[in-house]
mmCIF file with all atom_site columns, C-alpha atoms and ligand atoms in Angstrom:
data_model
loop_
_atom_site.group_PDB
_atom_site.id
_atom_site.type_symbol
_atom_site.label_atom_id
_atom_site.label_alt_id
_atom_site.label_comp_id
_atom_site.label_asym_id
_atom_site.label_entity_id
_atom_site.label_seq_id
_atom_site.pdbx_PDB_ins_code
_atom_site.Cartn_x
_atom_site.Cartn_y
_atom_site.Cartn_z
_atom_site.occupancy
_atom_site.B_iso_or_equiv
_atom_site.pdbx_formal_charge
_atom_site.auth_seq_id
_atom_site.auth_comp_id
_atom_site.auth_asym_id
_atom_site.auth_atom_id
_atom_site.pdbx_PDB_model_num
ATOM   1   C  CA  . MET Q 1 1   ? 9.118  211.757 -1.434  1.00 73.00 ? 534  MET Q CA  1
ATOM   2   C  CA  . SER Q 1 2   ? 9.766  214.526 1.043   1.00 81.00 ? 535  SER Q CA  1
ATOM   3   C  CA  . SER Q 1 3   ? 8.817  218.157 1.642   1.00 83.00 ? 536  SER Q CA  1
ATOM   4   C  CA  . LYS Q 1 4   ? 11.517 219.184 -0.860  1.00 83.00 ? 537  LYS Q CA  1
ATOM   5   C  CA  . VAL Q 1 5   ? 11.028 216.390 -3.421  1.00 80.00 ? 538  VAL Q CA  1
ATOM   6   C  CA  . SER Q 1 6   ? 7.510  216.094 -4.751  1.00 82.00 ? 539  SER Q CA  1
ATOM   7   C  CA  . LYS Q 1 7   ? 8.336  214.335 -8.019  1.00 81.00 ? 540  LYS Q CA  1
ATOM   8   C  CA  . TYR Q 1 8   ? 10.974 211.776 -8.974  1.00 80.00 ? 541  TYR Q CA  1
ATOM   9   C  CA  . PRO Q 1 9   ? 13.442 213.120 -11.566 1.00 80.00 ? 542  PRO Q CA  1
ATOM   10  C  CA  . GLY Q 1 10  ? 13.500 211.583 -15.049 1.00 84.00 ? 543  GLY Q CA  1
ATOM   11  C  CA  . THR Q 1 11  ? 10.784 210.397 -17.397 1.00 81.00 ? 544  THR Q CA  1
ATOM   12  C  CA  . GLU Q 1 12  ? 8.409  207.594 -16.541 1.00 82.00 ? 545  GLU Q CA  1
ATOM   13  C  CA  . ILE Q 1 13  ? 8.229  204.768 -19.044 1.00 83.00 ? 546  ILE Q CA  1
ATOM   14  C  CA  . ASP Q 1 14  ? 5.028  202.822 -19.442 1.00 86.00 ? 547  ASP Q CA  1
ATOM   15  C  CA  . LEU Q 1 15  ? 4.300  199.552 -21.237 1.00 86.00 ? 548  LEU Q CA  1
ATOM   16  C  CA  . LYS Q 1 16  ? 2.978  201.360 -24.339 1.00 89.00 ? 549  LYS Q CA  1
ATOM   17  C  CA  . ASP Q 1 17  ? 6.341  203.132 -24.745 1.00 87.00 ? 550  ASP Q CA  1
ATOM   18  C  CA  . ILE Q 1 18  ? 8.170  199.817 -24.609 1.00 83.00 ? 551  ILE Q CA  1
ATOM   19  C  CA  . GLU Q 1 19  ? 5.761  198.022 -26.977 1.00 86.00 ? 552  GLU Q CA  1
ATOM   20  C  CA  . SER Q 1 20  ? 5.986  200.867 -29.495 1.00 90.00 ? 553  SER Q CA  1
ATOM   21  C  CA  . GLY Q 1 21  ? 9.776  200.629 -29.543 1.00 86.00 ? 554  GLY Q CA  1
ATOM   22  C  CA  . LYS Q 1 22  ? 10.277 204.056 -28.068 1.00 87.00 ? 555  LYS Q CA  1
ATOM   23  C  CA  . PHE Q 1 23  ? 12.862 202.573 -25.758 1.00 83.00 ? 556  PHE Q CA  1
ATOM   24  C  CA  . LEU Q 1 24  ? 15.291 199.734 -26.237 1.00 83.00 ? 557  LEU Q CA  1
ATOM   25  C  CA  . SER Q 1 25  ? 14.244 196.687 -24.318 1.00 81.00 ? 558  SER Q CA  1
ATOM   26  C  CA  . THR Q 1 26  ? 15.460 193.156 -24.143 1.00 83.00 ? 559  THR Q CA  1
ATOM   27  C  CA  . HIS Q 1 27  ? 14.067 189.887 -22.876 1.00 83.00 ? 560  HIS Q CA  1
ATOM   28  C  CA  . TYR Q 1 28  ? 15.882 186.829 -21.631 1.00 87.00 ? 561  TYR Q CA  1
ATOM   29  C  CA  . GLU Q 1 29  ? 14.983 183.664 -19.785 1.00 90.00 ? 562  GLU Q CA  1
ATOM   30  C  CA  . THR Q 1 30  ? 16.723 183.447 -16.474 1.00 89.00 ? 563  THR Q CA  1
ATOM   31  C  CA  . VAL Q 1 31  ? 18.567 180.180 -16.034 1.00 88.00 ? 564  VAL Q CA  1
ATOM   32  C  CA  . LEU Q 1 32  ? 18.816 179.535 -12.329 1.00 88.00 ? 565  LEU Q CA  1
ATOM   33  C  CA  . LYS Q 1 33  ? 21.401 177.001 -11.268 1.00 88.00 ? 566  LYS Q CA  1
ATOM   34  C  CA  . TYR Q 1 34  ? 22.382 176.243 -7.725  1.00 85.00 ? 567  TYR Q CA  1
ATOM   35  C  CA  . ASP Q 1 35  ? 25.445 174.609 -6.307  1.00 86.00 ? 568  ASP Q CA  1
ATOM   36  C  CA  . TRP Q 1 36  ? 26.150 174.163 -2.680  1.00 85.00 ? 569  TRP Q CA  1
ATOM   37  C  CA  . THR Q 1 37  ? 28.705 172.311 -0.663  1.00 89.00 ? 570  THR Q CA  1
ATOM   38  C  CA  . SER Q 1 38  ? 27.701 169.291 1.376   1.00 90.00 ? 571  SER Q CA  1
ATOM   39  C  CA  . GLY Q 1 39  ? 30.093 170.420 4.090   1.00 94.00 ? 572  GLY Q CA  1
ATOM   40  C  CA  . VAL Q 1 40  ? 32.990 168.542 5.655   1.00 94.00 ? 573  VAL Q CA  1
ATOM   41  C  CA  . ALA Q 1 41  ? 30.959 165.950 7.546   1.00 96.00 ? 574  ALA Q CA  1
ATOM   42  C  CA  . ILE Q 1 42  ? 28.427 164.996 4.887   1.00 96.00 ? 575  ILE Q CA  1
ATOM   43  C  CA  . SER Q 1 43  ? 31.083 165.018 2.141   1.00 96.00 ? 576  SER Q CA  1
ATOM   44  C  CA  . ARG Q 1 44  ? 33.053 162.384 4.029   1.00 97.00 ? 577  ARG Q CA  1
ATOM   45  C  CA  . PHE Q 1 45  ? 29.827 160.472 4.736   1.00 97.00 ? 578  PHE Q CA  1
ATOM   46  C  CA  . LEU Q 1 46  ? 28.929 160.447 1.025   1.00 97.00 ? 579  LEU Q CA  1
ATOM   47  C  CA  . ASP Q 1 47  ? 32.471 159.356 0.050   1.00 97.00 ? 580  ASP Q CA  1
ATOM   48  C  CA  . GLY Q 1 48  ? 32.051 156.492 2.501   1.00 97.00 ? 581  GLY Q CA  1
ATOM   49  C  CA  . LEU Q 1 49  ? 28.770 155.429 0.918   1.00 98.00 ? 582  LEU Q CA  1
ATOM   50  C  CA  . LYS Q 1 50  ? 30.566 155.122 -2.420  1.00 97.00 ? 583  LYS Q CA  1
ATOM   51  C  CA  . GLN Q 1 51  ? 32.964 152.665 -0.743  1.00 97.00 ? 584  GLN Q CA  1
ATOM   52  C  CA  . GLY Q 1 52  ? 30.113 150.778 0.913   1.00 97.00 ? 585  GLY Q CA  1
ATOM   53  C  CA  . GLU Q 1 53  ? 31.015 152.175 4.342   1.00 98.00 ? 586  GLU Q CA  1
ATOM   54  C  CA  . LEU Q 1 54  ? 29.142 154.174 6.958   1.00 98.00 ? 587  LEU Q CA  1
ATOM   55  C  CA  . TRP Q 1 55  ? 31.151 156.859 8.797   1.00 98.00 ? 588  TRP Q CA  1
ATOM   56  C  CA  . ALA Q 1 56  ? 30.107 158.694 11.926  1.00 98.00 ? 589  ALA Q CA  1
ATOM   57  C  CA  . ARG Q 1 57  ? 31.641 161.442 14.092  1.00 98.00 ? 590  ARG Q CA  1
ATOM   58  C  CA  . LYS Q 1 58  ? 32.526 160.892 17.728  1.00 98.00 ? 591  LYS Q CA  1
ATOM   59  C  CA  . CYS Q 1 59  ? 32.407 163.546 20.426  1.00 98.00 ? 592  CYS Q CA  1
ATOM   60  C  CA  . ASN Q 1 60  ? 35.029 162.676 23.042  1.00 98.00 ? 593  ASN Q CA  1
ATOM   61  C  CA  . LYS Q 1 61  ? 33.307 164.770 25.715  1.00 98.00 ? 594  LYS Q CA  1
ATOM   62  C  CA  . CYS Q 1 62  ? 29.866 163.125 25.741  1.00 97.00 ? 595  CYS Q CA  1
ATOM   63  C  CA  . GLY Q 1 63  ? 31.080 160.000 23.963  1.00 97.00 ? 596  GLY Q CA  1
ATOM   64  C  CA  . ARG Q 1 64  ? 28.279 160.030 21.439  1.00 97.00 ? 597  ARG Q CA  1
ATOM   65  C  CA  . ILE Q 1 65  ? 28.876 158.557 17.998  1.00 98.00 ? 598  ILE Q CA  1
ATOM   66  C  CA  . ILE Q 1 66  ? 26.802 160.639 15.626  1.00 97.00 ? 599  ILE Q CA  1
ATOM   67  C  CA  . ILE Q 1 67  ? 25.383 159.532 12.285  1.00 97.00 ? 600  ILE Q CA  1
ATOM   68  C  CA  . PRO Q 1 68  ? 24.684 161.183 9.930   1.00 96.00 ? 601  PRO Q CA  1
ATOM   69  C  CA  . PRO Q 1 69  ? 27.939 162.802 11.010  1.00 97.00 ? 602  PRO Q CA  1
ATOM   70  C  CA  . ARG Q 1 70  ? 28.164 166.359 12.288  1.00 96.00 ? 603  ARG Q CA  1
ATOM   71  C  CA  . MET Q 1 71  ? 31.301 168.386 12.908  1.00 97.00 ? 604  MET Q CA  1
ATOM   72  C  CA  . TYR Q 1 72  ? 29.720 169.977 15.961  1.00 97.00 ? 605  TYR Q CA  1
ATOM   73  C  CA  . CYS Q 1 73  ? 28.227 168.456 19.096  1.00 97.00 ? 606  CYS Q CA  1
ATOM   74  C  CA  . GLU Q 1 74  ? 25.036 170.271 19.980  1.00 95.00 ? 607  GLU Q CA  1
ATOM   75  C  CA  . GLU Q 1 75  ? 25.079 168.708 23.461  1.00 96.00 ? 608  GLU Q CA  1
ATOM   76  C  CA  . ASP Q 1 76  ? 28.487 170.119 24.391  1.00 97.00 ? 609  ASP Q CA  1
ATOM   77  C  CA  . PHE Q 1 77  ? 28.718 173.183 22.121  1.00 97.00 ? 610  PHE Q CA  1
ATOM   78  C  CA  . ARG Q 1 78  ? 32.102 172.075 20.792  1.00 97.00 ? 611  ARG Q CA  1
ATOM   79  C  CA  . PRO Q 1 79  ? 33.540 170.444 17.667  1.00 98.00 ? 612  PRO Q CA  1
ATOM   80  C  CA  . THR Q 1 80  ? 33.322 166.658 17.382  1.00 98.00 ? 613  THR Q CA  1
ATOM   81  C  CA  . ASP Q 1 81  ? 36.686 164.900 17.552  1.00 98.00 ? 614  ASP Q CA  1
ATOM   82  C  CA  . GLU Q 1 82  ? 37.138 161.907 15.299  1.00 98.00 ? 615  GLU Q CA  1
ATOM   83  C  CA  . TRP Q 1 83  ? 35.792 159.701 12.538  1.00 98.00 ? 616  TRP Q CA  1
ATOM   84  C  CA  . VAL Q 1 84  ? 34.443 156.290 13.463  1.00 97.00 ? 617  VAL Q CA  1
ATOM   85  C  CA  . GLN Q 1 85  ? 33.369 153.642 10.979  1.00 98.00 ? 618  GLN Q CA  1
ATOM   86  C  CA  . VAL Q 1 86  ? 30.109 152.041 12.029  1.00 98.00 ? 619  VAL Q CA  1
ATOM   87  C  CA  . LYS Q 1 87  ? 28.374 148.939 10.724  1.00 98.00 ? 620  LYS Q CA  1
ATOM   88  C  CA  . ASP Q 1 88  ? 25.872 148.803 7.885   1.00 97.00 ? 621  ASP Q CA  1
ATOM   89  C  CA  . THR Q 1 89  ? 23.431 146.964 10.113  1.00 98.00 ? 622  THR Q CA  1
ATOM   90  C  CA  . GLY Q 1 90  ? 20.967 148.329 12.607  1.00 98.00 ? 623  GLY Q CA  1
ATOM   91  C  CA  . THR Q 1 91  ? 17.609 148.257 14.313  1.00 98.00 ? 624  THR Q CA  1
ATOM   92  C  CA  . VAL Q 1 92  ? 14.286 149.672 13.150  1.00 98.00 ? 625  VAL Q CA  1
ATOM   93  C  CA  . ASN Q 1 93  ? 13.487 152.568 15.508  1.00 97.00 ? 626  ASN Q CA  1
ATOM   94  C  CA  . THR Q 1 94  ? 10.275 153.649 13.832  1.00 97.00 ? 627  THR Q CA  1
ATOM   95  C  CA  . PHE Q 1 95  ? 8.610  153.078 10.479  1.00 97.00 ? 628  PHE Q CA  1
ATOM   96  C  CA  . SER Q 1 96  ? 5.740  154.106 8.285   1.00 96.00 ? 629  SER Q CA  1
ATOM   97  C  CA  . ILE Q 1 97  ? 3.897  152.156 5.593   1.00 96.00 ? 630  ILE Q CA  1
ATOM   98  C  CA  . SER Q 1 98  ? 2.930  154.435 2.748   1.00 94.00 ? 631  SER Q CA  1
ATOM   99  C  CA  . TYR Q 1 99  ? 0.222  153.678 0.204   1.00 93.00 ? 632  TYR Q CA  1
ATOM   100 C  CA  . VAL Q 1 100 ? 0.590  156.965 -1.668  1.00 91.00 ? 633  VAL Q CA  1
ATOM   101 C  CA  . ASN Q 1 101 ? 3.269  158.415 -3.937  1.00 89.00 ? 634  ASN Q CA  1
ATOM   102 C  CA  . ASN Q 1 102 ? 4.703  161.869 -3.409  1.00 84.00 ? 635  ASN Q CA  1
ATOM   103 C  CA  . ASP Q 1 103 ? 2.152  163.220 -5.939  1.00 87.00 ? 636  ASP Q CA  1
ATOM   104 C  CA  . ALA Q 1 104 ? -0.624 161.741 -3.752  1.00 87.00 ? 637  ALA Q CA  1
ATOM   105 C  CA  . SER Q 1 105 ? -1.494 159.037 -6.302  1.00 91.00 ? 638  SER Q CA  1
ATOM   106 C  CA  . ARG Q 1 106 ? -2.194 155.589 -4.887  1.00 93.00 ? 639  ARG Q CA  1
ATOM   107 C  CA  . ARG Q 1 107 ? 0.552  152.942 -4.952  1.00 92.00 ? 640  ARG Q CA  1
ATOM   108 C  CA  . GLU Q 1 108 ? -0.081 149.374 -6.101  1.00 90.00 ? 641  GLU Q CA  1
ATOM   109 C  CA  . LYS Q 1 109 ? 2.374  148.116 -3.502  1.00 92.00 ? 642  LYS Q CA  1
ATOM   110 C  CA  . PRO Q 1 110 ? 3.092  150.098 -0.348  1.00 94.00 ? 643  PRO Q CA  1
ATOM   111 C  CA  . ILE Q 1 111 ? 6.595  151.284 0.525   1.00 95.00 ? 644  ILE Q CA  1
ATOM   112 C  CA  . VAL Q 1 112 ? 8.003  151.077 4.025   1.00 97.00 ? 645  VAL Q CA  1
ATOM   113 C  CA  . VAL Q 1 113 ? 10.088 153.999 5.266   1.00 96.00 ? 646  VAL Q CA  1
ATOM   114 C  CA  . ALA Q 1 114 ? 12.012 153.517 8.496   1.00 97.00 ? 647  ALA Q CA  1
ATOM   115 C  CA  . VAL Q 1 115 ? 14.506 155.163 10.782  1.00 97.00 ? 648  VAL Q CA  1
ATOM   116 C  CA  . VAL Q 1 116 ? 17.274 152.617 11.271  1.00 98.00 ? 649  VAL Q CA  1
ATOM   117 C  CA  . GLU Q 1 117 ? 19.476 153.039 14.339  1.00 98.00 ? 650  GLU Q CA  1
ATOM   118 C  CA  . ILE Q 1 118 ? 22.929 152.098 13.105  1.00 98.00 ? 651  ILE Q CA  1
ATOM   119 C  CA  . ASP Q 1 119 ? 25.011 149.496 14.988  1.00 98.00 ? 652  ASP Q CA  1
ATOM   120 C  CA  . GLY Q 1 120 ? 28.116 151.126 16.432  1.00 97.00 ? 653  GLY Q CA  1
ATOM   121 C  CA  . ALA Q 1 121 ? 26.502 154.554 16.668  1.00 97.00 ? 654  ALA Q CA  1
ATOM   122 C  CA  . SER Q 1 122 ? 24.841 155.924 19.790  1.00 97.00 ? 655  SER Q CA  1
ATOM   123 C  CA  . PRO Q 1 123 ? 21.203 155.152 20.586  1.00 95.00 ? 656  PRO Q CA  1
ATOM   124 C  CA  . LEU Q 1 124 ? 18.747 157.246 18.567  1.00 93.00 ? 657  LEU Q CA  1
ATOM   125 C  CA  . MET Q 1 125 ? 21.382 157.894 15.890  1.00 94.00 ? 658  MET Q CA  1
ATOM   126 C  CA  . GLY Q 1 126 ? 20.051 156.609 12.633  1.00 93.00 ? 659  GLY Q CA  1
ATOM   127 C  CA  . ILE Q 1 127 ? 19.302 156.936 8.976   1.00 95.00 ? 660  ILE Q CA  1
ATOM   128 C  CA  . LEU Q 1 128 ? 15.923 157.405 7.341   1.00 97.00 ? 661  LEU Q CA  1
ATOM   129 C  CA  . HIS Q 1 129 ? 15.680 154.863 4.535   1.00 97.00 ? 662  HIS Q CA  1
ATOM   130 C  CA  . LEU Q 1 130 ? 13.490 152.326 2.779   1.00 97.00 ? 663  LEU Q CA  1
ATOM   131 C  CA  . LEU Q 1 131 ? 12.898 148.805 4.025   1.00 98.00 ? 664  LEU Q CA  1
ATOM   132 C  CA  . GLY Q 1 132 ? 12.745 146.086 1.399   1.00 96.00 ? 665  GLY Q CA  1
ATOM   133 C  CA  . GLU Q 1 133 ? 12.523 142.322 0.999   1.00 97.00 ? 666  GLU Q CA  1
ATOM   134 C  CA  . VAL Q 1 134 ? 9.940  142.194 3.786   1.00 96.00 ? 667  VAL Q CA  1
ATOM   135 C  CA  . GLU Q 1 135 ? 6.145  142.156 3.881   1.00 95.00 ? 668  GLU Q CA  1
ATOM   136 C  CA  . PRO Q 1 136 ? 4.963  145.508 5.264   1.00 94.00 ? 669  PRO Q CA  1
ATOM   137 C  CA  . GLY Q 1 137 ? 2.784  143.709 7.797   1.00 94.00 ? 670  GLY Q CA  1
ATOM   138 C  CA  . LYS Q 1 138 ? 5.830  141.898 9.193   1.00 96.00 ? 671  LYS Q CA  1
ATOM   139 C  CA  . VAL Q 1 139 ? 7.833  145.037 9.964   1.00 97.00 ? 672  VAL Q CA  1
ATOM   140 C  CA  . GLU Q 1 140 ? 8.154  145.900 13.641  1.00 97.00 ? 673  GLU Q CA  1
ATOM   141 C  CA  . VAL Q 1 141 ? 10.081 148.282 15.865  1.00 97.00 ? 674  VAL Q CA  1
ATOM   142 C  CA  . GLY Q 1 142 ? 13.208 146.527 17.101  1.00 97.00 ? 675  GLY Q CA  1
ATOM   143 C  CA  . MET Q 1 143 ? 13.631 144.461 13.910  1.00 98.00 ? 676  MET Q CA  1
ATOM   144 C  CA  . LYS Q 1 144 ? 17.309 143.846 13.075  1.00 98.00 ? 677  LYS Q CA  1
ATOM   145 C  CA  . VAL Q 1 145 ? 18.148 144.942 9.538   1.00 98.00 ? 678  VAL Q CA  1
ATOM   146 C  CA  . GLU Q 1 146 ? 21.112 145.186 7.169   1.00 98.00 ? 679  GLU Q CA  1
ATOM   147 C  CA  . ALA Q 1 147 ? 21.913 147.487 4.256   1.00 98.00 ? 680  ALA Q CA  1
ATOM   148 C  CA  . VAL Q 1 148 ? 21.537 146.234 0.696   1.00 98.00 ? 681  VAL Q CA  1
ATOM   149 C  CA  . TRP Q 1 149 ? 24.095 148.129 -1.363  1.00 98.00 ? 682  TRP Q CA  1
ATOM   150 C  CA  . LYS Q 1 150 ? 24.122 148.905 -5.056  1.00 98.00 ? 683  LYS Q CA  1
ATOM   151 C  CA  . PRO Q 1 151 ? 26.951 147.184 -6.928  1.00 97.00 ? 684  PRO Q CA  1
ATOM   152 C  CA  . GLN Q 1 152 ? 30.142 149.245 -6.373  1.00 96.00 ? 685  GLN Q CA  1
ATOM   153 C  CA  . SER Q 1 153 ? 30.343 150.273 -10.054 1.00 97.00 ? 686  SER Q CA  1
ATOM   154 C  CA  . GLU Q 1 154 ? 26.896 151.901 -9.783  1.00 97.00 ? 687  GLU Q CA  1
ATOM   155 C  CA  . ARG Q 1 155 ? 27.510 153.856 -6.579  1.00 97.00 ? 688  ARG Q CA  1
ATOM   156 C  CA  . GLU Q 1 156 ? 27.777 157.596 -6.840  1.00 96.00 ? 689  GLU Q CA  1
ATOM   157 C  CA  . GLY Q 1 157 ? 28.265 158.854 -3.305  1.00 96.00 ? 690  GLY Q CA  1
ATOM   158 C  CA  . ALA Q 1 158 ? 24.584 159.265 -2.449  1.00 96.00 ? 691  ALA Q CA  1
ATOM   159 C  CA  . ILE Q 1 159 ? 22.273 157.847 0.191   1.00 96.00 ? 692  ILE Q CA  1
ATOM   160 C  CA  . THR Q 1 160 ? 20.665 155.884 -2.666  1.00 97.00 ? 693  THR Q CA  1
ATOM   161 C  CA  . ASP Q 1 161 ? 23.895 153.836 -2.868  1.00 98.00 ? 694  ASP Q CA  1
ATOM   162 C  CA  . ILE Q 1 162 ? 22.011 151.846 -0.254  1.00 98.00 ? 695  ILE Q CA  1
ATOM   163 C  CA  . LEU Q 1 163 ? 19.005 150.426 -2.094  1.00 98.00 ? 696  LEU Q CA  1
ATOM   164 C  CA  . HIS Q 1 164 ? 17.168 149.637 1.139   1.00 98.00 ? 697  HIS Q CA  1
ATOM   165 C  CA  . PHE Q 1 165 ? 17.571 147.839 4.446   1.00 98.00 ? 698  PHE Q CA  1
ATOM   166 C  CA  . ARG Q 1 166 ? 16.229 144.298 4.770   1.00 98.00 ? 699  ARG Q CA  1
ATOM   167 C  CA  . PRO Q 1 167 ? 15.768 141.925 7.702   1.00 98.00 ? 700  PRO Q CA  1
ATOM   168 C  CA  . ARG Q 1 168 ? 19.178 140.661 8.800   1.00 96.00 ? 701  ARG Q CA  1
ATOM   169 C  CA  . ARG Q 1 169 ? 20.003 137.186 7.520   1.00 90.00 ? 702  ARG Q CA  1
HETATM 170 ZN ZN1 . ZN  M 2 .   ? 29.345 165.855 22.875  1.00 94.21 ? 1015 ZN  M ZN1 1
#
């Protein structure tokens, strides 16, 4: 509204007008679907998982080997340079024993979630994943672990292609 416009043009419609059929109305359920790209780095990473391989990006300026891979080095403000295959073994950096599900219900058996620093990548570079085949009370920081992969025919290019990490044998 302004000094010249004191009333919007047109005719206001209220709910009664619509319910009485005075105006044509329609109703539809909105189906919301989302697609988004994983990006160059994570796409390659996920393809690697399907093959049972872990791929990282190396920055040739600082020398860091970054996993999960990124196409950009936030230390040097420049693109990373090359792909490096790293091992599917690593070291527990930190972990948490959870006795609750994501709906806050209590679990019969706890799950152990850990950040695993991956062998061949730089220190502090790791993957958040489950630990398995170990008693929760036996897990400790510094424990050497290895990936347990799904059978190749069941892999789909997802982080769940690794079932869990277990103590290295
Ligand atoms: Zn760098």
